GROMACS .gro file of N, CA and C in nm:
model
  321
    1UNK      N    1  -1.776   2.915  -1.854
    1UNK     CA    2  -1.681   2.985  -1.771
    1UNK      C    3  -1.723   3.131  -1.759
    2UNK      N    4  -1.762   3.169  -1.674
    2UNK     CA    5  -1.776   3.321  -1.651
    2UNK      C    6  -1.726   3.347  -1.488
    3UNK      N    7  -1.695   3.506  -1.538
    3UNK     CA    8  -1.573   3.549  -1.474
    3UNK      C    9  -1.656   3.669  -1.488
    4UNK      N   10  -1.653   3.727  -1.321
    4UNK     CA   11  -1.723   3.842  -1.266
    4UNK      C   12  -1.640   3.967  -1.299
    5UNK      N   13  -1.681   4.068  -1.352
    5UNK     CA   14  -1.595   4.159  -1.412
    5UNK      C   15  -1.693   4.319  -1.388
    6UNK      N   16  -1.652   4.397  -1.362
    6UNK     CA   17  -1.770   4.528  -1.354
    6UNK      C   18  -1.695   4.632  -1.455
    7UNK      N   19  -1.602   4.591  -1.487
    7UNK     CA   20  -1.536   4.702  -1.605
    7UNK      C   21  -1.364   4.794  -1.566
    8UNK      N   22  -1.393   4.741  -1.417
    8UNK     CA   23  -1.281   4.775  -1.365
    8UNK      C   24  -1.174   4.714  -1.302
    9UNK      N   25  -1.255   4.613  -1.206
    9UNK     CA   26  -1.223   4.516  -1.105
    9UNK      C   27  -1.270   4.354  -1.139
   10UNK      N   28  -1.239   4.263  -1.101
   10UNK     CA   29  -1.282   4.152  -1.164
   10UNK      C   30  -1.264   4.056  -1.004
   11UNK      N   31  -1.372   3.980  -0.943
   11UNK     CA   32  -1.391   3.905  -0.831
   11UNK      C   33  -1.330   3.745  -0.887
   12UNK      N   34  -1.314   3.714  -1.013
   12UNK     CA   35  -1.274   3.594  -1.070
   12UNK      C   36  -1.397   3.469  -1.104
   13UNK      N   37  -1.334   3.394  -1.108
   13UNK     CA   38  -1.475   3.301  -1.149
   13UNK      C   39  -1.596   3.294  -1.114
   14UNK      N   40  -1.677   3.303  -1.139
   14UNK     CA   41  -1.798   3.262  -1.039
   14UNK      C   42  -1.790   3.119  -1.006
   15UNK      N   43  -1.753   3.027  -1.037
   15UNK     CA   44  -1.801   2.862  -0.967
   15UNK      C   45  -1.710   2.897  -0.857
   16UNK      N   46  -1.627   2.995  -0.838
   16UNK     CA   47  -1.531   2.935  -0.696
   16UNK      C   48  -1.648   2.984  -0.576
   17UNK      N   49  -1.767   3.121  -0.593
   17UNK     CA   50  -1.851   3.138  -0.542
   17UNK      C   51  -1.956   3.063  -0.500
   18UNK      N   52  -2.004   2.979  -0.614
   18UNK     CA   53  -2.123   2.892  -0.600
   18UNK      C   54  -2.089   2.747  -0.560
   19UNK      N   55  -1.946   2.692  -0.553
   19UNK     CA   56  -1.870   2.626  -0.509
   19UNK      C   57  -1.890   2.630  -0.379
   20UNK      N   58  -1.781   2.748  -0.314
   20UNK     CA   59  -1.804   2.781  -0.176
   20UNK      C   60  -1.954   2.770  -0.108
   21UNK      N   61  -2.066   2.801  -0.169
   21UNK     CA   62  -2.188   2.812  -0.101
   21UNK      C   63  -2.252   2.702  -0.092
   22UNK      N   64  -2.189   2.589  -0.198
   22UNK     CA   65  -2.234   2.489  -0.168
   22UNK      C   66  -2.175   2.392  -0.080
   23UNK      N   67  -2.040   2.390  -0.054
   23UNK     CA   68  -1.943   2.368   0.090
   23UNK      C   69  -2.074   2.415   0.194
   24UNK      N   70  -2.044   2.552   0.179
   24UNK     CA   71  -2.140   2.532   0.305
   24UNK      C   72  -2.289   2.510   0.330
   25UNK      N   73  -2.343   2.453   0.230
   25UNK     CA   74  -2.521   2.375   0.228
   25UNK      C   75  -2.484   2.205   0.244
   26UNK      N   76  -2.355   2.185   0.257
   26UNK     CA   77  -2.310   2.045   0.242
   26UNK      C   78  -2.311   1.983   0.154
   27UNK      N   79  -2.316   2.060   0.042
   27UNK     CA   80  -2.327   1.932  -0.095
   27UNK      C   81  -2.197   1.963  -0.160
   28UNK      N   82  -2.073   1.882  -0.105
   28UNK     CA   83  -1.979   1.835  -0.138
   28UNK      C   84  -1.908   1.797  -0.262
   29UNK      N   85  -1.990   1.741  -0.305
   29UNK     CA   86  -1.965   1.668  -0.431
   29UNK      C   87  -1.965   1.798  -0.553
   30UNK      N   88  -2.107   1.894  -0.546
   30UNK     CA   89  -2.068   2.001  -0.596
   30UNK      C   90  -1.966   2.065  -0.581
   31UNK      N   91  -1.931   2.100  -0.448
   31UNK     CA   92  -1.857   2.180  -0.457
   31UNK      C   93  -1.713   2.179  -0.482
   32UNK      N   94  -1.721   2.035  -0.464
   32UNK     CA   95  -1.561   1.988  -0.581
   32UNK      C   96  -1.565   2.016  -0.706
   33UNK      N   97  -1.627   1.995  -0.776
   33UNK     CA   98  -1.640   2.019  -0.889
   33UNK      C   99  -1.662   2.183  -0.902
   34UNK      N  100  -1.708   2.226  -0.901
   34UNK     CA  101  -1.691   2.344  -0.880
   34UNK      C  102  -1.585   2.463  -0.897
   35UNK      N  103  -1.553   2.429  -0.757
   35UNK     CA  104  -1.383   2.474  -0.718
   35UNK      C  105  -1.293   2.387  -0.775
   36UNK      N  106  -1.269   2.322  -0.838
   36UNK     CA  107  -1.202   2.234  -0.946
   36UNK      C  108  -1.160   2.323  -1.080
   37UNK      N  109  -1.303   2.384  -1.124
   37UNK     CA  110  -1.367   2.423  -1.232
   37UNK      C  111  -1.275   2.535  -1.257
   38UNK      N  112  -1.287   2.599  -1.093
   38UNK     CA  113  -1.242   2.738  -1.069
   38UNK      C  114  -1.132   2.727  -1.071
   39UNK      N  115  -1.072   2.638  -0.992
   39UNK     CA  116  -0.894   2.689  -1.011
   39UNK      C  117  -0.829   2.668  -1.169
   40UNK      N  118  -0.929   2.578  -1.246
   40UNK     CA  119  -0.819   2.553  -1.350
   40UNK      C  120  -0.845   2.719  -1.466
   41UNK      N  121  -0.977   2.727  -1.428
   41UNK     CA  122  -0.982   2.831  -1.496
   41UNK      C  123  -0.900   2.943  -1.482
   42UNK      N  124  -0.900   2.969  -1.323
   42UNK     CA  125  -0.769   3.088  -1.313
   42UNK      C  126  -0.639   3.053  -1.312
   43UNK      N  127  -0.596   2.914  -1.319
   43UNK     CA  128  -0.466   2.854  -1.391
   43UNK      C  129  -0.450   2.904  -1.542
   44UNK      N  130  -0.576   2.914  -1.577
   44UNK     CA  131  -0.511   2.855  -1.745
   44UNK      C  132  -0.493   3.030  -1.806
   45UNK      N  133  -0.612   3.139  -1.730
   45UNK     CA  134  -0.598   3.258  -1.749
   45UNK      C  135  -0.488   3.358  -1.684
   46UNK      N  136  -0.390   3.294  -1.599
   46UNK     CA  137  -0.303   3.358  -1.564
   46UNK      C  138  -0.314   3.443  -1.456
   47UNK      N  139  -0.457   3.368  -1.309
   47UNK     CA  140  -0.495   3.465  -1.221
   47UNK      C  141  -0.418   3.387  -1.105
   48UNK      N  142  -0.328   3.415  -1.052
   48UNK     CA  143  -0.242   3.339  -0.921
   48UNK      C  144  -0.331   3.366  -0.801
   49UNK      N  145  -0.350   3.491  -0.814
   49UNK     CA  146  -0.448   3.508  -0.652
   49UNK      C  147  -0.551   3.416  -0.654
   50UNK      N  148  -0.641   3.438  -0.764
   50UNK     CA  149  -0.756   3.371  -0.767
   50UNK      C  150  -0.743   3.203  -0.759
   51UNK      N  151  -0.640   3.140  -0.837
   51UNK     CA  152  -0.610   3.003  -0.794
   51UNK      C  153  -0.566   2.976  -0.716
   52UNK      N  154  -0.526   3.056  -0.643
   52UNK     CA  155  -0.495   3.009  -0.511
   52UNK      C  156  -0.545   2.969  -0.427
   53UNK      N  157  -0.661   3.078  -0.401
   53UNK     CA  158  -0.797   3.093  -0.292
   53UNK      C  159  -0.871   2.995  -0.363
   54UNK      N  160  -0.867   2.934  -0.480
   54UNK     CA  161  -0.960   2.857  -0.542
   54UNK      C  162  -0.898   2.735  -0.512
   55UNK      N  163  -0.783   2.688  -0.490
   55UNK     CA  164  -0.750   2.569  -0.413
   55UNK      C  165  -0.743   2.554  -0.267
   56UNK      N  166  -0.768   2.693  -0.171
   56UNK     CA  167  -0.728   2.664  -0.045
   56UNK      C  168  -0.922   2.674  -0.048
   57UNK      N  169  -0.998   2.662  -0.077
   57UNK     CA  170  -1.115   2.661  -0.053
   57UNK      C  171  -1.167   2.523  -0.122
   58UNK      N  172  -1.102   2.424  -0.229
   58UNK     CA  173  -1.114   2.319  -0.242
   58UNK      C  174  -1.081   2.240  -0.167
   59UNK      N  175  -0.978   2.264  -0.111
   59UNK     CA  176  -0.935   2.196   0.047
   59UNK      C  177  -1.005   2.165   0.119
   60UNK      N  178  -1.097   2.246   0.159
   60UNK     CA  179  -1.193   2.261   0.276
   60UNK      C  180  -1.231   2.164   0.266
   61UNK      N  181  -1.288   2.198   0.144
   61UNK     CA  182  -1.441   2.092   0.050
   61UNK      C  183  -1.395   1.981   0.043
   62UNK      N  184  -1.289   1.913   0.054
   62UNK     CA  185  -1.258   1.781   0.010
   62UNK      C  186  -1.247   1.718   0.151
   63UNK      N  187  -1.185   1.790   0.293
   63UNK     CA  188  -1.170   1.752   0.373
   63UNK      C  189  -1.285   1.752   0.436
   64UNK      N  190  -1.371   1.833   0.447
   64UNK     CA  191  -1.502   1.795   0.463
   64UNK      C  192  -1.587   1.691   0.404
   65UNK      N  193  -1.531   1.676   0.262
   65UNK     CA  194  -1.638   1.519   0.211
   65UNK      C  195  -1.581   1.418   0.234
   66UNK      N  196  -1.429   1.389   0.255
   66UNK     CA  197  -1.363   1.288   0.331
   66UNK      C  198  -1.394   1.169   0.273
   67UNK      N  199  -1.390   1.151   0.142
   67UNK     CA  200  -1.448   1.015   0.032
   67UNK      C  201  -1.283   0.979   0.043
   68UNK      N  202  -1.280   0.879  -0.012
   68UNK     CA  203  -1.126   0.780  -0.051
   68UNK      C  204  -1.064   0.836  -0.126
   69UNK      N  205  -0.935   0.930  -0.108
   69UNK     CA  206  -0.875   0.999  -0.157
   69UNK      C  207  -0.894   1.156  -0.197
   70UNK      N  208  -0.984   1.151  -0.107
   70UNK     CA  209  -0.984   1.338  -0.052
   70UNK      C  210  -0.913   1.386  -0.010
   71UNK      N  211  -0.794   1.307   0.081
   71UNK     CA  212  -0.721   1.408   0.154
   71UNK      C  213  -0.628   1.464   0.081
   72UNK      N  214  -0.593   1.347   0.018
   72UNK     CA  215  -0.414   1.312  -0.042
   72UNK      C  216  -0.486   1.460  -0.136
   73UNK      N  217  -0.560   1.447  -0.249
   73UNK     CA  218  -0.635   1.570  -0.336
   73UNK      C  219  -0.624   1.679  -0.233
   74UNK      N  220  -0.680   1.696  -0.090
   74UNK     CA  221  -0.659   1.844  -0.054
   74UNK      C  222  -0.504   1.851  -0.005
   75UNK      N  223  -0.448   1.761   0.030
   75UNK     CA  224  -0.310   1.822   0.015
   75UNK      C  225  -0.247   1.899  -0.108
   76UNK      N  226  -0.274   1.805  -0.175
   76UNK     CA  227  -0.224   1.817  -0.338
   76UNK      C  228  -0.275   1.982  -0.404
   77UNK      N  229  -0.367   2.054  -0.354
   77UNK     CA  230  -0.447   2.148  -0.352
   77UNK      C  231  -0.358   2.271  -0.284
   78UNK      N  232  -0.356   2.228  -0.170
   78UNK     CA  233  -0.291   2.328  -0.069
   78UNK      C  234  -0.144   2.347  -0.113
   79UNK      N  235  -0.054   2.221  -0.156
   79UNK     CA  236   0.068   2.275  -0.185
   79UNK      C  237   0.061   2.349  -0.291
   80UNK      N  238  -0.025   2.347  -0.403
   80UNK     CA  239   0.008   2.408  -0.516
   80UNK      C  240  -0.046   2.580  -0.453
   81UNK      N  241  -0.177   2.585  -0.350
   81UNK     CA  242  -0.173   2.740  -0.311
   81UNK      C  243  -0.084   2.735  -0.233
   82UNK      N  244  -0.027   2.729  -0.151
   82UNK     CA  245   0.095   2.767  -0.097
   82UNK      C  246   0.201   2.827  -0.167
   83UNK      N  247   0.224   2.747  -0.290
   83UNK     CA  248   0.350   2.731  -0.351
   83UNK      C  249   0.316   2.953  -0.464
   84UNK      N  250   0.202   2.914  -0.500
   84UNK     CA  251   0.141   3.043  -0.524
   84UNK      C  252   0.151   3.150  -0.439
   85UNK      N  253   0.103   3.117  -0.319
   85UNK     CA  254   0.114   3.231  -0.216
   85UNK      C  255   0.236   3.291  -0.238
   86UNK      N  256   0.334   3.206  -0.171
   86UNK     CA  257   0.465   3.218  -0.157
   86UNK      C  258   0.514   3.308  -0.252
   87UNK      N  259   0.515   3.260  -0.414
   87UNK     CA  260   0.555   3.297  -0.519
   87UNK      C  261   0.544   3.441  -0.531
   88UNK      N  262   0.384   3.487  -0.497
   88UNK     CA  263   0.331   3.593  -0.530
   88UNK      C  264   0.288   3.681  -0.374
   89UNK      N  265   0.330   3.606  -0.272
   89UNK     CA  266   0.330   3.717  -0.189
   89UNK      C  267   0.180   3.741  -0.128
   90UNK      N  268   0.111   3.629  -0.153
   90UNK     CA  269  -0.069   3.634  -0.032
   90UNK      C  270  -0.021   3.603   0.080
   91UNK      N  271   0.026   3.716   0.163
   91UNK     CA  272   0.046   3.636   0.317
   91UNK      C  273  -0.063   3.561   0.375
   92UNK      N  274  -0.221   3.630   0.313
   92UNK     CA  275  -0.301   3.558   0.411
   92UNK      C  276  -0.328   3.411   0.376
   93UNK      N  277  -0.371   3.402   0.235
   93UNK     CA  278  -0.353   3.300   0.175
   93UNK      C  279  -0.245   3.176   0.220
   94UNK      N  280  -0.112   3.210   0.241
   94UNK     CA  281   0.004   3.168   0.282
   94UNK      C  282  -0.003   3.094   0.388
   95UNK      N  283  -0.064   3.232   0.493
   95UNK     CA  284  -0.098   3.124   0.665
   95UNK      C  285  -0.236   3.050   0.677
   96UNK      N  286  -0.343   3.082   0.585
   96UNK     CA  287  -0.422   3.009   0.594
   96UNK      C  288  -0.394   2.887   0.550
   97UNK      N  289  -0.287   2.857   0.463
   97UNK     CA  290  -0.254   2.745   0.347
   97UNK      C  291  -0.186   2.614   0.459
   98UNK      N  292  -0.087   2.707   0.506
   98UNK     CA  293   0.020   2.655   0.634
   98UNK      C  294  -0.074   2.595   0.773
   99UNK      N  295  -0.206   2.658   0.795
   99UNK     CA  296  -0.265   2.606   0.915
   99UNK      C  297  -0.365   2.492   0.875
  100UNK      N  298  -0.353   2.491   0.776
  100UNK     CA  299  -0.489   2.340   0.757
  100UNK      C  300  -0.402   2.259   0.714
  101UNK      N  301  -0.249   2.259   0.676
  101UNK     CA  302  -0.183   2.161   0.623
  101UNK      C  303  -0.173   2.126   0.747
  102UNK      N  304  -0.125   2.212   0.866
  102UNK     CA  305  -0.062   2.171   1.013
  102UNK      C  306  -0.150   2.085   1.064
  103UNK      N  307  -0.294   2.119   1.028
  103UNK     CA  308  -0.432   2.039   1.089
  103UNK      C  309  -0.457   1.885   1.024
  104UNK      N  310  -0.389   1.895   0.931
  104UNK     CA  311  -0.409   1.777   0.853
  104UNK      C  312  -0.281   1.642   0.909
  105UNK      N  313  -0.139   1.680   0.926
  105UNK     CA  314  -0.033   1.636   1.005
  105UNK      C  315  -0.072   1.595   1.149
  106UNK      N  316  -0.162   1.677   1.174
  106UNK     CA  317  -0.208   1.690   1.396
  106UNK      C  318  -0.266   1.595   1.366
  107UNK      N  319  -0.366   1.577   1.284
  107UNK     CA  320  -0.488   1.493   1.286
  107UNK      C  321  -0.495   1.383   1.239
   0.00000   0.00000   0.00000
């Protein structure tokens, strides 16, 4: 578990980074795991922002690998950042959370 820190400011886990980059090289499977890795870590350390963005970016990743029971998992993902947003006030987080759930209902 390492967690980006410069002494002042802290970016949060690194797997939610190397996660994300692998979403976008297409290797999926990493990047579940990954961002998995990441949210529980900023669950268990008490970072709400950071788990948040670390589940609305698992989302992606799951709806993009679209295996048998990806979705129901990125729902399951999104309500818990939502429910965070909300709590703590990420508007952006919030409407990003709210427009891929809407995409997921459309679709």
């Amino acid at each position: 578990d390492q967690i980006g820190f410069d002494g002042v400011t802290t970016v949060g886990s690194l797997d939610h980074y190397v996660g994300a980059l692998a979403a976008l090289a297409g290797r999926h499977d990493e990047a579940g795991v990954r961002l998995e890795r990441s949210a529980a870590i900023h669950e268990r350390i008490g970072a709400p922002f950071f788990e948040a963005r670390s589940r609305l970016q698992l989302a992606h990743a799951l709806i993009a690998r679209a295996h048998d029971g990806d979705i129901a998992r990125a729902e399951h993902a999104l309500a818990r950042a939502g429910v965070l947003a909300k709590r703590h006030g990420f508007a952006l987080i919030a409407e990003r959370t709210r427009a891929l759930t809407a995409s997921l209902t459309e679709g």
